[in-house]
Coordinates of C-alpha atoms and ligand atoms in Angstrom, one line a residue:
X233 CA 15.8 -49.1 161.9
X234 CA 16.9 -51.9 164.1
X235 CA 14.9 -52.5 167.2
X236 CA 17.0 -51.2 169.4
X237 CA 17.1 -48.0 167.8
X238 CA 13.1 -48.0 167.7
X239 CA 13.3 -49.3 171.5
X240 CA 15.3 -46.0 172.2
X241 CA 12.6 -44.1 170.6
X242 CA 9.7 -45.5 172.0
X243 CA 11.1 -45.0 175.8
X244 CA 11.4 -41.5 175.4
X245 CA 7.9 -40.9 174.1
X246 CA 5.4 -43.8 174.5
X247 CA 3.8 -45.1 178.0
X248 CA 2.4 -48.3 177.5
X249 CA -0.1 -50.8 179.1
X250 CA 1.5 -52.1 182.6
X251 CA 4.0 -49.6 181.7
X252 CA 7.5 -51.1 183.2
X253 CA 10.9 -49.2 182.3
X254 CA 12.7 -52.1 183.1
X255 CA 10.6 -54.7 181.3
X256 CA 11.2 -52.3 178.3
X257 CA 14.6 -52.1 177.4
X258 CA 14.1 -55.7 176.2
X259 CA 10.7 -55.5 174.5
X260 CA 10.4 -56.6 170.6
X261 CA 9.3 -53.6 168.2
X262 CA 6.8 -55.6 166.0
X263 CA 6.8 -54.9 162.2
X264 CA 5.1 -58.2 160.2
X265 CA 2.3 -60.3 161.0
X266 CA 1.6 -63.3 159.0
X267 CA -0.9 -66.3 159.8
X268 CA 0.4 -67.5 163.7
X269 CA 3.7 -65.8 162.9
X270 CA 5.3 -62.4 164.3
X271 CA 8.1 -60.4 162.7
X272 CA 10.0 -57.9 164.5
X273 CA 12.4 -55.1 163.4
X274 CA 15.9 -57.2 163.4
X275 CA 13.7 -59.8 160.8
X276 CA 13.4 -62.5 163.5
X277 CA 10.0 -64.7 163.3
X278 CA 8.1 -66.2 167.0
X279 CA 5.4 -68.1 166.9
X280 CA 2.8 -65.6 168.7
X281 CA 2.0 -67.9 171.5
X282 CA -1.0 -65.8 173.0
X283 CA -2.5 -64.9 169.3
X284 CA -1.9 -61.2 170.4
X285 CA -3.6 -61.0 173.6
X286 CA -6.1 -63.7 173.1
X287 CA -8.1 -62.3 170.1
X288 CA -6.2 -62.6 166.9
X289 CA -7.9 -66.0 166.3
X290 CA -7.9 -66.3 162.7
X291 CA -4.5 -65.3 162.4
X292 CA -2.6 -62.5 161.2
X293 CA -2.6 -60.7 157.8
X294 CA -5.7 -61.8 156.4
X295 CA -6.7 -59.3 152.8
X296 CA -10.1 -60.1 153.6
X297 CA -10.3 -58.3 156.7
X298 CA -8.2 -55.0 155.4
X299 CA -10.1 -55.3 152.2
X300 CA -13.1 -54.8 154.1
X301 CA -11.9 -52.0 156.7
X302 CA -11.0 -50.3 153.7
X303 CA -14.3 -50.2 151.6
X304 CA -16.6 -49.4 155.0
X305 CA -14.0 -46.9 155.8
X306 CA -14.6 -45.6 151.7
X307 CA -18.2 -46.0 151.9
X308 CA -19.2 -44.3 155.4
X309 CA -16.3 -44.5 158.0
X310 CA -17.8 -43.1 160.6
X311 CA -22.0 -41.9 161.9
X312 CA -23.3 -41.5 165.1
X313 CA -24.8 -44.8 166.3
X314 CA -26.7 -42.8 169.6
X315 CA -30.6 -42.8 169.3
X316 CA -31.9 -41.0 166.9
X317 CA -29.3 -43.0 163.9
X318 CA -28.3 -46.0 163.2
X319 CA -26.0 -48.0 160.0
X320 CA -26.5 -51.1 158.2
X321 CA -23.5 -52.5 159.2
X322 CA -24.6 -52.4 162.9
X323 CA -27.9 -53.8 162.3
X324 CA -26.5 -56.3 160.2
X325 CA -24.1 -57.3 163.1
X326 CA -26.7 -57.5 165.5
X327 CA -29.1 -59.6 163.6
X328 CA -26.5 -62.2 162.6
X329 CA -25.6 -62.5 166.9
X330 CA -28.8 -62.8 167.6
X331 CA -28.3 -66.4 165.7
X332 CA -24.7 -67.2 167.3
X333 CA -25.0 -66.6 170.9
X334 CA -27.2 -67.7 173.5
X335 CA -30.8 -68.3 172.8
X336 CA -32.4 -66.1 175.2
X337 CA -29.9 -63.3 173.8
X338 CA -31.1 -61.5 171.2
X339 CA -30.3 -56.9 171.5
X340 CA -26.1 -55.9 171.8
X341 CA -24.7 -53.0 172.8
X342 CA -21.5 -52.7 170.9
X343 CA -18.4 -51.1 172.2
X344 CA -14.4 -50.7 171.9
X345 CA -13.2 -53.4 173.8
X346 CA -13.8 -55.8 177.1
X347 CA -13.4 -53.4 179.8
X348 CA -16.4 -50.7 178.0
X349 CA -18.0 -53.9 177.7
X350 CA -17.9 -55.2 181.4
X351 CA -19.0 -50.9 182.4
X352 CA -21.8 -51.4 179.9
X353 CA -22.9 -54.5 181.8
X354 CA -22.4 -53.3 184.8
X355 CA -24.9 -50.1 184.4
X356 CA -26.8 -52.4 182.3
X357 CA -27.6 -54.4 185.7
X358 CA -28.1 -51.4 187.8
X359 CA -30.4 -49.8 186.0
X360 CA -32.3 -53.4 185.4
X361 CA -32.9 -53.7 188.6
X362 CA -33.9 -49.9 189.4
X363 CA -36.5 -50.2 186.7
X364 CA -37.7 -53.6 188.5
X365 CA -38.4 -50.9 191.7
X366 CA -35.3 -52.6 193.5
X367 CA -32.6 -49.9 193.3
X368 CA -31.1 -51.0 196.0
X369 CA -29.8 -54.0 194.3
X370 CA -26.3 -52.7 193.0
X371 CA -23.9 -54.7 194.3
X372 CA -21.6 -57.0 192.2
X373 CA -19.6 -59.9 192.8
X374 CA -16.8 -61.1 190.5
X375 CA -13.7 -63.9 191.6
X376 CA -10.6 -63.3 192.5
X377 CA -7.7 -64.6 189.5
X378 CA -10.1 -63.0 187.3
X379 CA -10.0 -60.1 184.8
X380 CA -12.3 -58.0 183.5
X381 CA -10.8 -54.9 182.5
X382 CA -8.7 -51.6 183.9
X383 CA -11.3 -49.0 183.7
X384 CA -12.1 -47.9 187.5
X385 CA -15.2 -50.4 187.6
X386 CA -13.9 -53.2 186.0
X387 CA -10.6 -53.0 187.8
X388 CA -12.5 -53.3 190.8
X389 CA -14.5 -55.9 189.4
X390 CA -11.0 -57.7 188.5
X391 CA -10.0 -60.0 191.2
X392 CA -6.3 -60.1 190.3
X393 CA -4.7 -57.5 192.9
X394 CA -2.2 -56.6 191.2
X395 CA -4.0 -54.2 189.7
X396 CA -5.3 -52.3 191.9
X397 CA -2.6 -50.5 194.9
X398 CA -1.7 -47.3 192.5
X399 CA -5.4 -46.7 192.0
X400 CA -6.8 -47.3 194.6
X401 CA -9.8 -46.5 196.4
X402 CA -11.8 -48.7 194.1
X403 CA -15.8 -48.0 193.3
X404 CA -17.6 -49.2 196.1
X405 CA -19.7 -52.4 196.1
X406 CA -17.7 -54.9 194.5
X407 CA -17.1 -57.9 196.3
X408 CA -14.5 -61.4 195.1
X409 CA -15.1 -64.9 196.1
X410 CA -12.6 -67.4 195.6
X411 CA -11.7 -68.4 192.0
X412 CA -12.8 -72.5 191.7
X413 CA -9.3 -73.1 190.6
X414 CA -8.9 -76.9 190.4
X415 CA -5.5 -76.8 191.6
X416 CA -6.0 -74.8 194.6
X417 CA -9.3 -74.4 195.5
X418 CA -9.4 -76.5 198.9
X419 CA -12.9 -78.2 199.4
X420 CA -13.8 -80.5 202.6
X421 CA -12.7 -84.3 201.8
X422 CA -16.1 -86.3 200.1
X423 CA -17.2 -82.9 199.0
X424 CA -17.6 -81.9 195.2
X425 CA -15.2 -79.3 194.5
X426 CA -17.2 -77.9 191.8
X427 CA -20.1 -77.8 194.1
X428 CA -18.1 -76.1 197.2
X429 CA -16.6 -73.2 195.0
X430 CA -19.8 -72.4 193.3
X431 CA -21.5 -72.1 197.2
X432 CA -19.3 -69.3 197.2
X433 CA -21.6 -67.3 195.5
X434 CA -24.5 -68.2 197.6
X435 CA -22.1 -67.7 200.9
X436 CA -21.8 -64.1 199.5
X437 CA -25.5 -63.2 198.8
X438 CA -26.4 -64.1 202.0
X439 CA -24.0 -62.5 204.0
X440 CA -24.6 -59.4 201.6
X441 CA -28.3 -59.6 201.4
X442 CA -29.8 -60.4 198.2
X443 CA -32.0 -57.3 198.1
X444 CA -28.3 -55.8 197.6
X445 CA -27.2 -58.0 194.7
X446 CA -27.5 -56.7 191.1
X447 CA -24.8 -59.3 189.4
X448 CA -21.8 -62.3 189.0
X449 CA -19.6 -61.5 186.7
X450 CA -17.5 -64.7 185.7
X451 CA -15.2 -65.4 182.6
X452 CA -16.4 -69.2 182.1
X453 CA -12.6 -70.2 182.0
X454 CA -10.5 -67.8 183.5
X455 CA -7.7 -66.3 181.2
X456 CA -5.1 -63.5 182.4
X457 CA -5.4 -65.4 185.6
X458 CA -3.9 -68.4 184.2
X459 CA -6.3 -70.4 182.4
X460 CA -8.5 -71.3 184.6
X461 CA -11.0 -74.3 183.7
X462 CA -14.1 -74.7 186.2
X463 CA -14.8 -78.1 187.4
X464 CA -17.7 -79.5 185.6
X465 CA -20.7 -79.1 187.9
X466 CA -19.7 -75.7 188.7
X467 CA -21.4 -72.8 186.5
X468 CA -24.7 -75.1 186.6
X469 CA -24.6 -74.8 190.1
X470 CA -23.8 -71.0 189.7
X471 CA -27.0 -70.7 187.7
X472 CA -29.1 -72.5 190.1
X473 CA -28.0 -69.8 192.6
X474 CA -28.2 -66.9 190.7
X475 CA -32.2 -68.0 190.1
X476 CA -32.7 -68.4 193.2
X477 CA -31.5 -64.9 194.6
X478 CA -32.4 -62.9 191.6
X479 CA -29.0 -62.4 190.7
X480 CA -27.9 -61.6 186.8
X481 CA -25.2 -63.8 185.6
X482 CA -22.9 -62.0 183.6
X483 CA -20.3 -64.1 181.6
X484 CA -17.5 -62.5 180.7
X485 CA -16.4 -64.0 177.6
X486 CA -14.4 -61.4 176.0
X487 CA -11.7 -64.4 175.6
X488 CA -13.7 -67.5 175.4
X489 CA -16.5 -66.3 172.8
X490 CA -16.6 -67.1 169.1
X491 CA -14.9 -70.4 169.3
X492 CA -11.6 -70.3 171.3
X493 CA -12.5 -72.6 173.9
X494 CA -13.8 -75.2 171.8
X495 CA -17.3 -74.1 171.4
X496 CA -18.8 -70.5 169.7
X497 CA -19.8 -69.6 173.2
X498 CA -18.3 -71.4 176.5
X499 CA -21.3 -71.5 178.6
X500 CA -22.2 -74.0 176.4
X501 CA -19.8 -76.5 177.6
X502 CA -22.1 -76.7 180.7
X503 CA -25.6 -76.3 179.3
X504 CA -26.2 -72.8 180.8
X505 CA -26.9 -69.7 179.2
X506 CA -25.9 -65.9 180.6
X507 CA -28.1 -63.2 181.3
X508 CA -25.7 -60.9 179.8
X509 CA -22.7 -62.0 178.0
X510 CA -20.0 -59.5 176.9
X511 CA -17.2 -59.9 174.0
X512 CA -14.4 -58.5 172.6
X513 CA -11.1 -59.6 171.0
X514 CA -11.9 -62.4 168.4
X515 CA -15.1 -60.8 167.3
X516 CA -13.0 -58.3 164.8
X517 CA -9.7 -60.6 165.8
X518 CA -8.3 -57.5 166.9
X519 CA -8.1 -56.0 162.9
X520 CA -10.0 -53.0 164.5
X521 CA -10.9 -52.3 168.3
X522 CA -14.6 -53.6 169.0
X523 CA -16.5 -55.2 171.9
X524 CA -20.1 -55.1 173.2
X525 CA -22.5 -56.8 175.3
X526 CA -26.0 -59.1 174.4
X527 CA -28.4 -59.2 176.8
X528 CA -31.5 -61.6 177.3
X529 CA -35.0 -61.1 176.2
X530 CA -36.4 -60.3 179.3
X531 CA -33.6 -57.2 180.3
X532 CA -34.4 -55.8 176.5
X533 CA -37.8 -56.2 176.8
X534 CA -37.2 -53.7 180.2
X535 CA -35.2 -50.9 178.4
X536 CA -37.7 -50.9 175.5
X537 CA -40.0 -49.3 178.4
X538 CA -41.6 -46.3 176.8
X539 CA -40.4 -42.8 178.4
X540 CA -37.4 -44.4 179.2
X541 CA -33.3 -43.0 178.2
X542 CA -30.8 -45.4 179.2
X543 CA -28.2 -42.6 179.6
X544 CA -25.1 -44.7 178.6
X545 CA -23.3 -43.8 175.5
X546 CA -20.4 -43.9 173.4
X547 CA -19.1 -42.1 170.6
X548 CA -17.6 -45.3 168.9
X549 CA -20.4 -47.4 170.0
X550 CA -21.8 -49.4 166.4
X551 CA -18.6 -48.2 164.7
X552 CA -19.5 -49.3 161.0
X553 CA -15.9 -50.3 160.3
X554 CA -15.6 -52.3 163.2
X555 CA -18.9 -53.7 162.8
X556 CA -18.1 -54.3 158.6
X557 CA -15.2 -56.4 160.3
X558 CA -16.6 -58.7 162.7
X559 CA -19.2 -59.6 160.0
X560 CA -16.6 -59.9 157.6
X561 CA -14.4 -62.0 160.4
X562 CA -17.0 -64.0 161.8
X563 CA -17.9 -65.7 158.2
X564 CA -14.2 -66.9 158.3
X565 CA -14.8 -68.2 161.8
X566 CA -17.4 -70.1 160.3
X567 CA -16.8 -71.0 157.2
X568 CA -13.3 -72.2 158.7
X569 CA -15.0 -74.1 161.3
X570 CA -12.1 -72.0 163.5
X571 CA -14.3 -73.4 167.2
X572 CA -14.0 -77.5 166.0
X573 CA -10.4 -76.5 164.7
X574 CA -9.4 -74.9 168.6
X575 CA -11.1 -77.8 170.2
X576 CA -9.1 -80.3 168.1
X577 CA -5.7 -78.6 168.1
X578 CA -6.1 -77.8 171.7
X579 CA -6.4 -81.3 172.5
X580 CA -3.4 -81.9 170.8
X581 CA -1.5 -79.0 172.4
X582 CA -2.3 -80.6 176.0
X583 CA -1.2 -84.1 175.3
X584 CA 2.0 -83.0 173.9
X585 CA 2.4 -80.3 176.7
X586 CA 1.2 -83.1 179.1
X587 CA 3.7 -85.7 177.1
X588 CA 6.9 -83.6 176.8
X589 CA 6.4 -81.7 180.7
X590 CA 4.5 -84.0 183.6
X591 CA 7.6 -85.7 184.8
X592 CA 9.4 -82.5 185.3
X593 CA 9.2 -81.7 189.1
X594 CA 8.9 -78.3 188.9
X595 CA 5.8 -78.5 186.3
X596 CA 2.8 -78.6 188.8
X597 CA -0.4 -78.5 186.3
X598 CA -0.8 -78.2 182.9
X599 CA -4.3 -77.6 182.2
X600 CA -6.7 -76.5 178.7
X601 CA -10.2 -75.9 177.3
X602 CA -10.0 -76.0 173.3
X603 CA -6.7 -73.8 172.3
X604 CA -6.2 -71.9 175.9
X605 CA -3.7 -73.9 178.0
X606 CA -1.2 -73.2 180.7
X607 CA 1.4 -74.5 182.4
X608 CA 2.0 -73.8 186.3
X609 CA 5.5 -73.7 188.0
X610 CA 5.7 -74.8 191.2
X611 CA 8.8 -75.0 193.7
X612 CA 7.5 -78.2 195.5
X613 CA 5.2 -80.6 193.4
X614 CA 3.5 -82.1 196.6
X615 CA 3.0 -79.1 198.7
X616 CA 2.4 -77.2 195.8
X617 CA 4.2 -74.2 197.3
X618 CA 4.7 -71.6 194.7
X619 CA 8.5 -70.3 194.0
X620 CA 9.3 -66.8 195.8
X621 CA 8.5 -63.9 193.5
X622 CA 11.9 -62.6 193.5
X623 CA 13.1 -66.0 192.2
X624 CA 11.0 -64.4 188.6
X625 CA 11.1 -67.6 187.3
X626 CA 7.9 -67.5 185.0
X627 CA 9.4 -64.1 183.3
X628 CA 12.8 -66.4 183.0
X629 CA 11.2 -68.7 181.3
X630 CA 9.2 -65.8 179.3
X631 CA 12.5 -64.8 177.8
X632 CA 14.0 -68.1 177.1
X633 CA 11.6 -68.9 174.7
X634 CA 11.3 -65.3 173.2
X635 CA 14.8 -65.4 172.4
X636 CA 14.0 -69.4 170.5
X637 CA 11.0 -68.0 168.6
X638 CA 7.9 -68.2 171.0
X639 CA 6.5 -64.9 172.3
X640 CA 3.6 -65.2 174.7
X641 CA 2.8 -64.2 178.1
X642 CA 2.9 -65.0 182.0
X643 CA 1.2 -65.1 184.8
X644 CA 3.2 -65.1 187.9
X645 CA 5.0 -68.8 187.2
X646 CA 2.1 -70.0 184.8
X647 CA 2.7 -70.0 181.1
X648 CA -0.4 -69.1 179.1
X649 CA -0.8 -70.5 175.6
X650 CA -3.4 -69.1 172.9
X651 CA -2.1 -69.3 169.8
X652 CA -4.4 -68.5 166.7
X653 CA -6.8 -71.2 165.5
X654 CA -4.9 -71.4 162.0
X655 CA -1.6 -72.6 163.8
X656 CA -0.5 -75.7 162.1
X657 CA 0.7 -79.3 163.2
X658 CA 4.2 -78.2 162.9
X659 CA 4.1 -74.9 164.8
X660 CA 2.0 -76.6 167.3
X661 CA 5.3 -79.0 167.9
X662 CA 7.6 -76.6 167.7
X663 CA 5.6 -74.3 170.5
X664 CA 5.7 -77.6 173.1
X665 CA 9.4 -78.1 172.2
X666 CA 10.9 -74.4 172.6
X667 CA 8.3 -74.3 176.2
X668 CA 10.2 -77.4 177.3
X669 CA 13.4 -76.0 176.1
X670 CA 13.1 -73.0 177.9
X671 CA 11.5 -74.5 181.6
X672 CA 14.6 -76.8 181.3
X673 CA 17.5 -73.9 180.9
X674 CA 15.9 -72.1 183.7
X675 CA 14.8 -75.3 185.9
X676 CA 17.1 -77.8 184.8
Ligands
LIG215 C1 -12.1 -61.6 180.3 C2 -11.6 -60.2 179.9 N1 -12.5 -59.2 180.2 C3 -12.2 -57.9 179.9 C4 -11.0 -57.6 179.3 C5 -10.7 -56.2 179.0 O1 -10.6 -56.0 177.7 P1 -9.9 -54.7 177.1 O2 -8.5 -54.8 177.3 O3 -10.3 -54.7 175.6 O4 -10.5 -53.5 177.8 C6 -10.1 -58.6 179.0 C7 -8.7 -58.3 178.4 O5 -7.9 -59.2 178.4 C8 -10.4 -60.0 179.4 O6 -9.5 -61.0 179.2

């Protein structure tokens, strides 16, 4: 069947993820995946520009993975992972994360994806605090640009608006400070700018109360809101603060963990560690849905309280198949080296993106950590005024490079690249050169 055909079929039965009628008619019916290459039903090949959405970092069609999926799924595809049973391939997961992440982290949760991942954390933090006899410490405060999910918590954790009008009202208590966005975030002249955005935070505790804060929720470099890297002295600052007030610092690194930013977990970058970090995506590269949160020693230590059920539960929690996978898939992340890989390719991705795209005067900042780099449209350079929505320029340039072979997404007028960690030299250069290709056609 040709896509269109399939495209006819899906609109009459399927509603999709920021479902969009219009957006739609033109979509691309996928059919092939094969290392950082997508096939769609007409036979044409893109370079998938976003690895997925973020997570397929070590690329697609790897027999290892399926080979695996397939003999869990054989051997036991399915038990109840509640209290009371447990399966080797969860424990086995657990104990090798308790090596890879954070030091302090040590006991996961594990669930579907991000968003059951930022609820788990969420109640987590809650019910910390009401077994430290502060209950009324539930508030929690994420940034605006950021995402964290669609569920009706983590939407209203999500700072991007978007997402919330057709839903609204959101769950009470959630509060946004600004995003420390390098490009926009204005500071006071002399002033670090790292420094001002992270006093945010403590801005917002006090004029909250403390007593009313259970949590921050960050991703260490914001993705769906356009690749957002914090300044340097920012998250140390963040952790000073969250200390200080007894507030848990919650990094969402459903993107950034096991290695796409450069490192196996992004904190590092900036010598902090998380109280509670969740993941998602590249922990099974999207093979099978998975997810979960790890939390320090001293929160595990406070739900291994005897007498106490922690009444949070799913039925797919410690899935053995997705828990066979990520095992499976983070041995390739290692034996690959797949975080020094991002770190090096995604230097070379911003100095050709930097090479081929900084004179152009509507290219306001192009901007990376490791293999997750953007590039921002602007309609004036200097004032960096943004174009007018209705002007759609960064889905323009969305389709002009779909139709030459790169598919990827947008925010707004920013172009986000995320490409696996197994793209090569070649389809790196051929990623910068159909992006410059297609900001020219639409900005001349
Ligand atoms: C940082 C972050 N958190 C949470 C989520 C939500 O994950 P999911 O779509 O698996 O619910 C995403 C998804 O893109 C994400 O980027």
């Amino acid at each position: 069947m040709t896509n269109t055909q399939l495209i006819a079929r899906d609109t009459a039965h399927l509603i999709h993820p920021l479902h969009d009628t219009e957006a739609q008619r033109s979509a691309r019916v996928w059919v092939k995946g094969e290392g950082t290459i997508l096939i769609d039903a007409d036979g044409n090949d893109y370079i998938d520009g976003l690895a997925g959405l973020w997570n397929v970092l070590v690329g697609h069609g790897r027999r290892e993975l399926a080979e695996t999926a397939y003999n869990q799924c054989e051997t036991l595809a399915y038990a109840s992972g509640y209290t009371g049973s447990s399966n080797e391939r969860a424990i086995e997961l657990a104990e090798h994360l308790a090596g890879l992440t954070y030091p302090s982290i040590n006991r996961f949760f594990f669930t579907c994806g991000g968003g059951e991942a930022t609820e788990s954390s969420i109640k987590m933090s809650r019910s910390y605090w009401k077994l430290h006899g502060k209950p009324e410490k539930t508030k929690v405060i994420s940034r605006r640009e950021s995402y964290h999910g669609v569920t009706m918590a983590a939407m209203s954790a999500t700072g991007l608006t978007a997402y919330w009008p057709l839903f609204e009202p959101r769950v009470p208590g959630f509060l946004h400070i600004p995003s420390p966005y390098p490009y926009r975030y204005n500071n006071s002249p002399g002033t670090s700018q790292g420094i001002a955005a992270a006093n945010e935070l403590e801005k917002a505790i006090l004029r909250e109360g403390p007593e009313t804060v259970a949590m921050f929720l960050a991703e260490p470099v914001q993705g769906a809101g356009g690749v957002i890297v914090p300044q340097h002295d920012y998250f140390p600052r963040i952790r000073e603060i969250c200390n200080q007030y007894e507030v848990l610092l919650v990094a969402d690194e459903v993107i950034t963990a096991f290695g796409r930013t450069g490192k196996l977990f992004a904190l590092d970058h900036w010598g902090i560690e998380p109280d509670i970090v969740q993941f998602a995506k590249a922990i099974t590269s999207g093979y099978v849905p998975f997810g979960g949160i790890g939390v320090n020693d001293d929160i595990a230590a406070t739900l291994d309280d005897e007498g106490l059920v922690w009444m949070h539960a799913y039925t797919y929690s410690a899935h053995p198949v997705g828990c066979a996978v990520a095992m499976r898939n983070l041995r390739i992340i290692e034996e690959e080296d797949l975080p020094n890989q991002c770190a090096d390719k995604g230097t070379l991705l911003l100095a050709a993106l930097q090479d081929a795209l900084s004179d152009h005067p509507h290219v306001g900042d192009i901007r990376g950590k490791g293999l997750m780099c953007a590039v921002e449209l602007v309609a004036d350079r200097t004032t960096r005024q943004s174009f007018p929505p209705g002007e759609k320029v960064g889905p323009r340039v969305f389709e002009e490079a779909a139709r030459r072979g790169l598919f990827s997404r947008v925010k707004v007028d920013t172009y986000l690249l995320a490409p696996p960690a197994v793209i090569t030299d070649d389809q790196l250069g051929r990623t910068v050169e159909i992006l410059t290709k297609s900001i020219q056609a639409v900005l001349g």
